[in-house]
CSV table of C-alpha atoms in Angstrom, one decimal:
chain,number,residue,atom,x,y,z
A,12,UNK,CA,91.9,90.9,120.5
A,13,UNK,CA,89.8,88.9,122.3
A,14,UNK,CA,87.0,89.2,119.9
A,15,UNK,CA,89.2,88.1,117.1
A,16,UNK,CA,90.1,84.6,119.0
A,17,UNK,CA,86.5,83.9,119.4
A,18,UNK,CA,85.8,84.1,116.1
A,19,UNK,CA,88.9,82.2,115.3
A,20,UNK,CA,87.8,79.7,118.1
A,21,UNK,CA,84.5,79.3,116.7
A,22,UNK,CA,85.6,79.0,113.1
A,23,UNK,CA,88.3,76.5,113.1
A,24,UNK,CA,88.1,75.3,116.7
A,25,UNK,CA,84.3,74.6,116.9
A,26,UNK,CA,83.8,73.6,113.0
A,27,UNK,CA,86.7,70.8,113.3
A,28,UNK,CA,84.6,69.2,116.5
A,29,UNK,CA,81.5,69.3,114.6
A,30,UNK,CA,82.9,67.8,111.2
A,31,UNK,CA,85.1,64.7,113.2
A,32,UNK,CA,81.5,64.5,115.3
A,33,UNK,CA,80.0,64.1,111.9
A,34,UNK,CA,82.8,61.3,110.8
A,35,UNK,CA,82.3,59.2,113.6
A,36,UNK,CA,78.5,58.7,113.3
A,37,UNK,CA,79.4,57.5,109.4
A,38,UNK,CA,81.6,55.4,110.7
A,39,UNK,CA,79.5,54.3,113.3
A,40,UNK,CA,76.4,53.7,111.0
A,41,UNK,CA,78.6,52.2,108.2
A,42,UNK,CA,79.9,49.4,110.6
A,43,UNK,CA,76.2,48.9,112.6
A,44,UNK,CA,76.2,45.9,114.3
A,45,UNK,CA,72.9,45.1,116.0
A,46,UNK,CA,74.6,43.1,118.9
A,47,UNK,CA,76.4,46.1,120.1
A,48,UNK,CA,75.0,48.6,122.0
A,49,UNK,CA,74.6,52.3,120.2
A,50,UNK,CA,76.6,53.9,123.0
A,51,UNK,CA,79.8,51.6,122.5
A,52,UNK,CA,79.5,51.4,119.1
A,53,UNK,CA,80.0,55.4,118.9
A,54,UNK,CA,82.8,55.3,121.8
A,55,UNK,CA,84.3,52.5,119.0
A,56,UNK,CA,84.1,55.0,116.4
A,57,UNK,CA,85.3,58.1,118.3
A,58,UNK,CA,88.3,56.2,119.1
A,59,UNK,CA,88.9,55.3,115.5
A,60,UNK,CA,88.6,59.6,114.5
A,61,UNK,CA,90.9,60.1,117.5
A,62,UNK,CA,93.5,57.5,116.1
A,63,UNK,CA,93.2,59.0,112.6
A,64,UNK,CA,93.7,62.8,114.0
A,65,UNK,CA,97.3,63.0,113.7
A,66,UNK,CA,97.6,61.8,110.6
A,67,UNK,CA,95.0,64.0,109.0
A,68,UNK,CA,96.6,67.2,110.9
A,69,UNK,CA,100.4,66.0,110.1
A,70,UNK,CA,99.6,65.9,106.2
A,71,UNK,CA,97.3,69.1,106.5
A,72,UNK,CA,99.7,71.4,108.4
A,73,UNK,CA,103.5,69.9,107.7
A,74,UNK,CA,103.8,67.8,104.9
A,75,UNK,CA,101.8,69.7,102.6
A,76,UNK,CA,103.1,73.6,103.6
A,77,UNK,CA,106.4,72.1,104.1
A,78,UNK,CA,107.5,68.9,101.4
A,79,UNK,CA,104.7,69.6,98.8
A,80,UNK,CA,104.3,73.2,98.2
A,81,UNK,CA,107.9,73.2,98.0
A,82,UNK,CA,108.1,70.7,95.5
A,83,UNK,CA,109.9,68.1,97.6
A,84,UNK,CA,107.6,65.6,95.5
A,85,UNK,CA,109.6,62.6,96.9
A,86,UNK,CA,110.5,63.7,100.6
A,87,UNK,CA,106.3,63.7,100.6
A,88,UNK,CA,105.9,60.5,98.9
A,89,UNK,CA,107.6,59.0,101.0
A,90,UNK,CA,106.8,61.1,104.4
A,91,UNK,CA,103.2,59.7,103.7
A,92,UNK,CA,104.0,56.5,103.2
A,93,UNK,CA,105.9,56.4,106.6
A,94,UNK,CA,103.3,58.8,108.2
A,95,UNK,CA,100.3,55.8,107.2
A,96,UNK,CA,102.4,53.2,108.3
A,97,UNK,CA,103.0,54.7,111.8
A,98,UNK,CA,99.6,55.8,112.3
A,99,UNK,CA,98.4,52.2,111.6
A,100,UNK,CA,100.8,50.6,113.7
A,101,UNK,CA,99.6,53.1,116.9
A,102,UNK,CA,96.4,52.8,115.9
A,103,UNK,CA,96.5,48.5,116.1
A,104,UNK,CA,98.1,48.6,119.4
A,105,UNK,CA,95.9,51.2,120.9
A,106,UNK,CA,92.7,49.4,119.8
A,107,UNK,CA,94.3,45.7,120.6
A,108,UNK,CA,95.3,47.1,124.2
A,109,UNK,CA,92.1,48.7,125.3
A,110,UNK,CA,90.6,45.5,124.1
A,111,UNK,CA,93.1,43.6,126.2
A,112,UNK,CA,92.2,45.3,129.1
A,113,UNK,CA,88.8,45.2,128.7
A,114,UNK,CA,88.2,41.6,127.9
A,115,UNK,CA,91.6,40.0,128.6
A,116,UNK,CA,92.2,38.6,124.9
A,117,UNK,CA,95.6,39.0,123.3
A,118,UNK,CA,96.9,41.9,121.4
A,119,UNK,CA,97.6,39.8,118.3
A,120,UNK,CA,94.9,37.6,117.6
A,121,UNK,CA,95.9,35.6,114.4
A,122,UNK,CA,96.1,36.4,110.6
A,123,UNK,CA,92.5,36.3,110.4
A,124,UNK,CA,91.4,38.9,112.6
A,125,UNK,CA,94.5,41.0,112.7
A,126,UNK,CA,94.9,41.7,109.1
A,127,UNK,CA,91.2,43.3,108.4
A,128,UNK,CA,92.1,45.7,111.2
A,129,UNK,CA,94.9,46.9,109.5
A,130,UNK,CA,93.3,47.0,106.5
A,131,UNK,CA,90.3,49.4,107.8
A,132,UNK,CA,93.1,51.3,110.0
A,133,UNK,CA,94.9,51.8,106.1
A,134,UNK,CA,92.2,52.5,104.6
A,135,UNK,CA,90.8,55.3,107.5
A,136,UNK,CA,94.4,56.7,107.1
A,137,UNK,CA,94.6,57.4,103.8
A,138,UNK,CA,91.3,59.0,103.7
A,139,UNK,CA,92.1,60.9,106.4
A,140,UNK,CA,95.4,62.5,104.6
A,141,UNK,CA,93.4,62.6,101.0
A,142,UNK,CA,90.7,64.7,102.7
A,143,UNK,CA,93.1,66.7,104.5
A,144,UNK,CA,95.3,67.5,101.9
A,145,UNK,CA,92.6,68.2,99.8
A,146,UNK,CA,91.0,70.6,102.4
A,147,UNK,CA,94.3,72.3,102.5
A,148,UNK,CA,95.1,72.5,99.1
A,149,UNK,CA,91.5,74.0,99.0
A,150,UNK,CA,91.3,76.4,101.7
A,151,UNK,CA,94.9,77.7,100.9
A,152,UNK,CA,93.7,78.4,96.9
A,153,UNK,CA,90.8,80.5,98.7
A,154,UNK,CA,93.4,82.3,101.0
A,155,UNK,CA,95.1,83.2,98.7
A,156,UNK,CA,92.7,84.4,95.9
A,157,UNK,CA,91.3,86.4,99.2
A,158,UNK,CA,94.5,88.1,99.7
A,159,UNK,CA,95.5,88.8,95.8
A,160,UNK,CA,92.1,90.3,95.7
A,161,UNK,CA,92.6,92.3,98.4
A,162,UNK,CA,95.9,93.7,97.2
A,163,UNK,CA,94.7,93.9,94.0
A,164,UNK,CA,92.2,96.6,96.0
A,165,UNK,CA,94.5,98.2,97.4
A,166,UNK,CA,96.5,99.0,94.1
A,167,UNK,CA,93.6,100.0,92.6
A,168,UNK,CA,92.8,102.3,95.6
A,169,UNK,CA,96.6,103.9,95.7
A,170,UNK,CA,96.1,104.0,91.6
A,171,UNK,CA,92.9,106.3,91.9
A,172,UNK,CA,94.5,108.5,94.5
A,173,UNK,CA,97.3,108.9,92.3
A,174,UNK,CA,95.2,109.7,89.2
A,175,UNK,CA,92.2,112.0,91.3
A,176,UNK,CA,95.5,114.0,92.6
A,177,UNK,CA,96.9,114.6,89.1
A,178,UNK,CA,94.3,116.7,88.2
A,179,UNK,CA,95.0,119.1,90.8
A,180,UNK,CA,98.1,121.1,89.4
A,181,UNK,CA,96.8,121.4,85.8
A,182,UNK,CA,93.2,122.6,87.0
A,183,UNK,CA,94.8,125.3,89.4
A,184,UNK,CA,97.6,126.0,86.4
A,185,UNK,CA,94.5,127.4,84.2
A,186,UNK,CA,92.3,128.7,86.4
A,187,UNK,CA,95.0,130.9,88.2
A,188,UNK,CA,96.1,132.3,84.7
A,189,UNK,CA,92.6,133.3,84.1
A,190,UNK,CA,92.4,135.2,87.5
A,191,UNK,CA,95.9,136.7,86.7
A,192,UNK,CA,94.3,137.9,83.8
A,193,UNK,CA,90.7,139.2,85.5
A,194,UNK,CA,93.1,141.2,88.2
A,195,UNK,CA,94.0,143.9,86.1
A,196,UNK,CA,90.4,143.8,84.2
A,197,UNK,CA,87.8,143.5,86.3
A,198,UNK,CA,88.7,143.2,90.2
A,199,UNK,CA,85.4,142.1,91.4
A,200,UNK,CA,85.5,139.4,88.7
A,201,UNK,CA,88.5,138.4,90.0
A,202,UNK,CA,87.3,138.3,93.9
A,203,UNK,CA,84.1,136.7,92.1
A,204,UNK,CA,86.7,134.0,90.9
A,205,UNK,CA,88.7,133.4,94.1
A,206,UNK,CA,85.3,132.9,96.0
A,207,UNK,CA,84.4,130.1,92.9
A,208,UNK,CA,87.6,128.6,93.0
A,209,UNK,CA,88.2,128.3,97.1
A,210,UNK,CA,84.7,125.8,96.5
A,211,UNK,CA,86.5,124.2,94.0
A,212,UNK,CA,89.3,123.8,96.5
A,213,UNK,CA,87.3,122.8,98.9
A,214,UNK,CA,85.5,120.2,97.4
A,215,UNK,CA,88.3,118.6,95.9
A,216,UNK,CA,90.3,118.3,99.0
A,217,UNK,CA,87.6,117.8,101.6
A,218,UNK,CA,84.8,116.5,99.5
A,219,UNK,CA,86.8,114.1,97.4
A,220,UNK,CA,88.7,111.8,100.1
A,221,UNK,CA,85.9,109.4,99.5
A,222,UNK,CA,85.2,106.6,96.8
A,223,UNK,CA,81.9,107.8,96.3
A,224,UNK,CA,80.1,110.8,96.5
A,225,UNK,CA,76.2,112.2,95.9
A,226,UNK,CA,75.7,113.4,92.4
A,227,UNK,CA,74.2,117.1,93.8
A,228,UNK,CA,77.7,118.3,95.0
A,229,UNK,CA,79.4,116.8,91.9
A,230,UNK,CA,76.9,118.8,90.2
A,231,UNK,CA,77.4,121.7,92.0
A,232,UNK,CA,80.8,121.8,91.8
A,233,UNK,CA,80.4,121.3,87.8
A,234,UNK,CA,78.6,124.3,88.0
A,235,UNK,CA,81.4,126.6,89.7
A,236,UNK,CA,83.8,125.2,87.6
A,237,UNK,CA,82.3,125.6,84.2
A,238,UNK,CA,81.4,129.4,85.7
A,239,UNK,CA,85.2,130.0,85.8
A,240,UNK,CA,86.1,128.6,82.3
A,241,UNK,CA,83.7,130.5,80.6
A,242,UNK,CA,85.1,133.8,81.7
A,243,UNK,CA,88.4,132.6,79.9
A,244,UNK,CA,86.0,132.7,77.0
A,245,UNK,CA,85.8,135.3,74.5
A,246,UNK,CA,82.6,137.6,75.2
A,247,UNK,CA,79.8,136.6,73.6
A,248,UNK,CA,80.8,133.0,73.2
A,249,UNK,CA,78.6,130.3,73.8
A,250,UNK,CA,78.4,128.0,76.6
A,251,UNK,CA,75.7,126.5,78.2
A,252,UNK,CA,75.4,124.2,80.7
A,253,UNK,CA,72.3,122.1,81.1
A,254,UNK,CA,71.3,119.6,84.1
A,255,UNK,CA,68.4,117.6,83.6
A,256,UNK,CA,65.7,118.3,86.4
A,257,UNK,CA,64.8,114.3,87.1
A,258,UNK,CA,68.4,113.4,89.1
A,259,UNK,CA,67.6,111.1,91.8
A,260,UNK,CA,70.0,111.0,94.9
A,261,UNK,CA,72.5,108.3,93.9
A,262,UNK,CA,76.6,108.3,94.3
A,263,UNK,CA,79.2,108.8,91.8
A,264,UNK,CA,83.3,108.5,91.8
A,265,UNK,CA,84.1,112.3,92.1
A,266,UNK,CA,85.6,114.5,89.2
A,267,UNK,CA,84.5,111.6,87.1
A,268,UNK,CA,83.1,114.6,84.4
A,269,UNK,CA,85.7,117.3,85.0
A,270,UNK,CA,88.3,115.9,82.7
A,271,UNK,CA,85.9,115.9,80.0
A,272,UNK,CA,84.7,119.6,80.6
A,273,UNK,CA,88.5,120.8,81.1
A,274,UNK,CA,89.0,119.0,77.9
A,275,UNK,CA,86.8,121.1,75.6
A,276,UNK,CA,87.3,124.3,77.0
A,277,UNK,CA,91.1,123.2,76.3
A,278,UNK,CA,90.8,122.5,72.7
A,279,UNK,CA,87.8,124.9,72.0
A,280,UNK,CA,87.6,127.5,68.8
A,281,UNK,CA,88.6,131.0,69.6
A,282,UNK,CA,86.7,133.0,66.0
A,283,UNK,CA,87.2,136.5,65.9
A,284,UNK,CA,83.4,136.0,65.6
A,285,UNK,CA,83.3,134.9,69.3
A,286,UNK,CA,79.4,133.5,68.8
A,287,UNK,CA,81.1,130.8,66.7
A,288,UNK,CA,83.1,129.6,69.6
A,289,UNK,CA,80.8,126.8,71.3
A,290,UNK,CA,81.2,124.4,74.5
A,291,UNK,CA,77.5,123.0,75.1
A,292,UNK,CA,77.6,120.5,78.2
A,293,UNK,CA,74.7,118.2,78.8
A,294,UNK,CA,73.7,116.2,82.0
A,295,UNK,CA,70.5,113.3,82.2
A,296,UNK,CA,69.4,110.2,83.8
A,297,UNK,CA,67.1,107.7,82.1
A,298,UNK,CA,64.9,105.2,83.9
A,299,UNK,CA,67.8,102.3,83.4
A,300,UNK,CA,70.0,104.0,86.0
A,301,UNK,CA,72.7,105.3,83.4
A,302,UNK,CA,74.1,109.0,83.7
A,303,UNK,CA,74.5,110.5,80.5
A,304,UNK,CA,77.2,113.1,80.0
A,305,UNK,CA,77.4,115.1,76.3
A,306,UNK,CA,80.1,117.2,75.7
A,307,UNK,CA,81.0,118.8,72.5
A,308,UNK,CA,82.7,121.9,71.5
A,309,UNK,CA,83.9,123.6,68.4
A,310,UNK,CA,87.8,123.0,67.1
A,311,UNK,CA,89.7,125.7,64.9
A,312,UNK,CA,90.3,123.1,61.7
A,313,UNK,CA,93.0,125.1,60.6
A,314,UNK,CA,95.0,125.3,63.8
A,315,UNK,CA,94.0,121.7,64.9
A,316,UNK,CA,94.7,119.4,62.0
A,317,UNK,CA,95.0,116.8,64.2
A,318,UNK,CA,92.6,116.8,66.9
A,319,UNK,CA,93.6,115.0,70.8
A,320,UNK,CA,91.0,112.3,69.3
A,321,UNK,CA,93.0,109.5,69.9
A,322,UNK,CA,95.2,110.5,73.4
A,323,UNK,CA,92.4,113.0,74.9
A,324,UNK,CA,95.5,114.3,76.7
A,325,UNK,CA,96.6,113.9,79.9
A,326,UNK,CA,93.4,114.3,81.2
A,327,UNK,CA,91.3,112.2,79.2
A,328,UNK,CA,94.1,109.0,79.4
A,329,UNK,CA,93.3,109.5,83.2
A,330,UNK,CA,89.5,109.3,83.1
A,331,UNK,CA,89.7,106.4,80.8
A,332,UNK,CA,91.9,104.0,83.7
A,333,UNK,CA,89.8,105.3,86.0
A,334,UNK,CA,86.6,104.4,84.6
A,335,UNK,CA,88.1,100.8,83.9
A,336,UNK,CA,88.9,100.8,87.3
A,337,UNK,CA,86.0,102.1,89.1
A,338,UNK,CA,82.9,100.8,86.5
A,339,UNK,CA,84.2,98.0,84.6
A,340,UNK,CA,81.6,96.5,82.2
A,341,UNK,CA,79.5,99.5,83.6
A,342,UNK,CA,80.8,102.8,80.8
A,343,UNK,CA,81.1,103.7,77.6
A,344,UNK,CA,82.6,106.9,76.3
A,345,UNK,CA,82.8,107.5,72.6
A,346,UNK,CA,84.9,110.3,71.4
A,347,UNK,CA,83.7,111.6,68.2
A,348,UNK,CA,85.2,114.6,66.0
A,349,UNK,CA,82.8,116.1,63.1
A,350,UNK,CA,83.9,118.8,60.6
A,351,UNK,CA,84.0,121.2,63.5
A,352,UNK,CA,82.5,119.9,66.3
A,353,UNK,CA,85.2,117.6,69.3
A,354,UNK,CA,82.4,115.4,70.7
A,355,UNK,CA,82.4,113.4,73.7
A,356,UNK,CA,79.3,111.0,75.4
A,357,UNK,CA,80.2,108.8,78.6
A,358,UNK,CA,77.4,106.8,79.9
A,359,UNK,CA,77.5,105.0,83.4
A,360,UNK,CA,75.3,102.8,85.1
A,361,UNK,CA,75.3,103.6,88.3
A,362,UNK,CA,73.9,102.1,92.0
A,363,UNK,CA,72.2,103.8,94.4
């Protein structure tokens, strides 16, 4: 706590001393007079700021949070009118006494000397309250861009735990009814399985907890996963996943590429003629800094006359909000669907 108010101190506290420091030497140096020492001259002009504080606090801190922001436009009208008036009148009897007790002369002086003074005491009072209100005005703007920025954060940060976690039931949905189905087959395939799929688990609920993480485990874990899909596959099918060998070590959102791999091995062809049935997955980087992710897979025309081109499912709809969210102006993906091929391509420039 006590760090916090030091920071505070030095950031309003400090700052404010420094800026009426700076007001009184203009002052000082706009009224020079070569007669009067410098030392008086700036005691003259510090007692001027100090007459000038209230008012420039008042409007800053009351009038403004108080009358104006709640549209009280004539309750502030007129509070500033009053607040000028009192502040000259203190000021004029503050600066006429200490003179009267300094050199003895009267407090009012005649027309001729008394009415500049209360002209320059007007004057220094409304600039006061126009640069404090404007100050204010300013610095609450900023506050409260700050703060809509930072909830707008933090929606977007409760949004992408929402979406990362919906991918959880309908990945463990199919890849338990393939190892329902390996059981009575094959059951060290199925123990095979388990072992993938406890990684899987793994990652995703102790790996994933972080915005950003490196592009080998996301890799890895693309690996495992693809592994299990393909033994949903008929035998002899073809899938093939390739990884370019030139990945630098940068970060990525995780399961950024899963919902396009679940996707195909979703919609893909199942041919009697099982070499027919196709999911080809393709990984690179290029010297810009952009990941490049192909997927495509083949589509039974008969049984899919229309294709998830348009919605990409559940799964799809997520990645898309989440690739606004994460890398905006920073993505593409293009969905394309041939006369039997369901193509996808993201693209993402990523930072290191």
């Amino acid at each position: 706590m006590a760090i916090d108010y030091t920071k505070w101190l030095f950031k309003y506290k400090l700052l404010h001393v420094l800026m009426w420091l700076m007001v009184a030497l203009f002052s000082m140096l706009s009224y020079y007079d070569y007669e009067t020492s410098v030392r008086d001259q700036f005691l003259w002009a510090l007692l001027f700021v100090v007459i000038c504080m209230p008012a420039f606090y008042l409007a800053a801190y009351r009038l403004i949070p108080r009358l104006l922001y709640k549209k009280k436009f004539g309750a502030y009208i007129f509070s500033l009118i009053a607040l000028v008036l009192l502040s000259t009148a203190a000021g004029f009897f503050i600066l006429r006494g200490l003179n009267h007790l300094l050199t003895g002369e009267p407090v009012f002086m005649g027309r001729e000397t008394d009415y500049p003074l209360t002209s320059v005491l007007i004057w220094d009072n409304l600039l006061a309250i126009a640069c404090s209100s404007t100050l204010k005005i300013i610095s609450d703007r900023f506050r409260i861009e700050k703060r809509l920025h930072e909830v707008e954060k933090e929606k977007i940060r409760t949004e992408l735990d929402f979406l990362r976690s919906q991918i959880n039931p309908h990945f463990l949905f199919n890849v338990m009814n393939t190892i329902y189905f390996q059981i009575n087959k094959d059951n060290a395939q199925a123990r095979g399985s388990i072992e993938r799929l406890s990684e899987l688990l793994r990652y995703q609920l102790y790996e994933c907890t972080t915005d950003k993480i490196a592009i080998n485990k996301e890799l890895a874990y693309l690996k495992n996963y693809v592994a299990i899909q393909a033994m949903r596959m008929e035998t002899g099918s073809d899938v093939k996943l390739q990884i370019s060998d030139n990945f630098p070590a940068f970060k990525i959102a995780p399961l950024l590429i899963q919902p396009l791999v679940e996707n195909a091995f979703k919609h893909v062809s199942h041919f009697k003629e099982s070499r027919q049935n196709k999911v080809h997955i393709f990984l690179g980087v290029d010297s810009s800094t952009e990941l490049t992710v192909y997927v495509a897979n083949t589509y039974d025309k008969s049984n899919h006359t229309k294709h998830l081109i348009n919605s990409g499912g559940l799964g799809i709809q997520n990645l898309k909000r989440r690739l606004e969210l994460l890398y905006p102006e920073k993505h593409s993906l293009d969905i394309a669907q041939k006369e039997d091929v369901f193509e996808t391509t993201l693209k993402i420039r990523y930072d290191y």
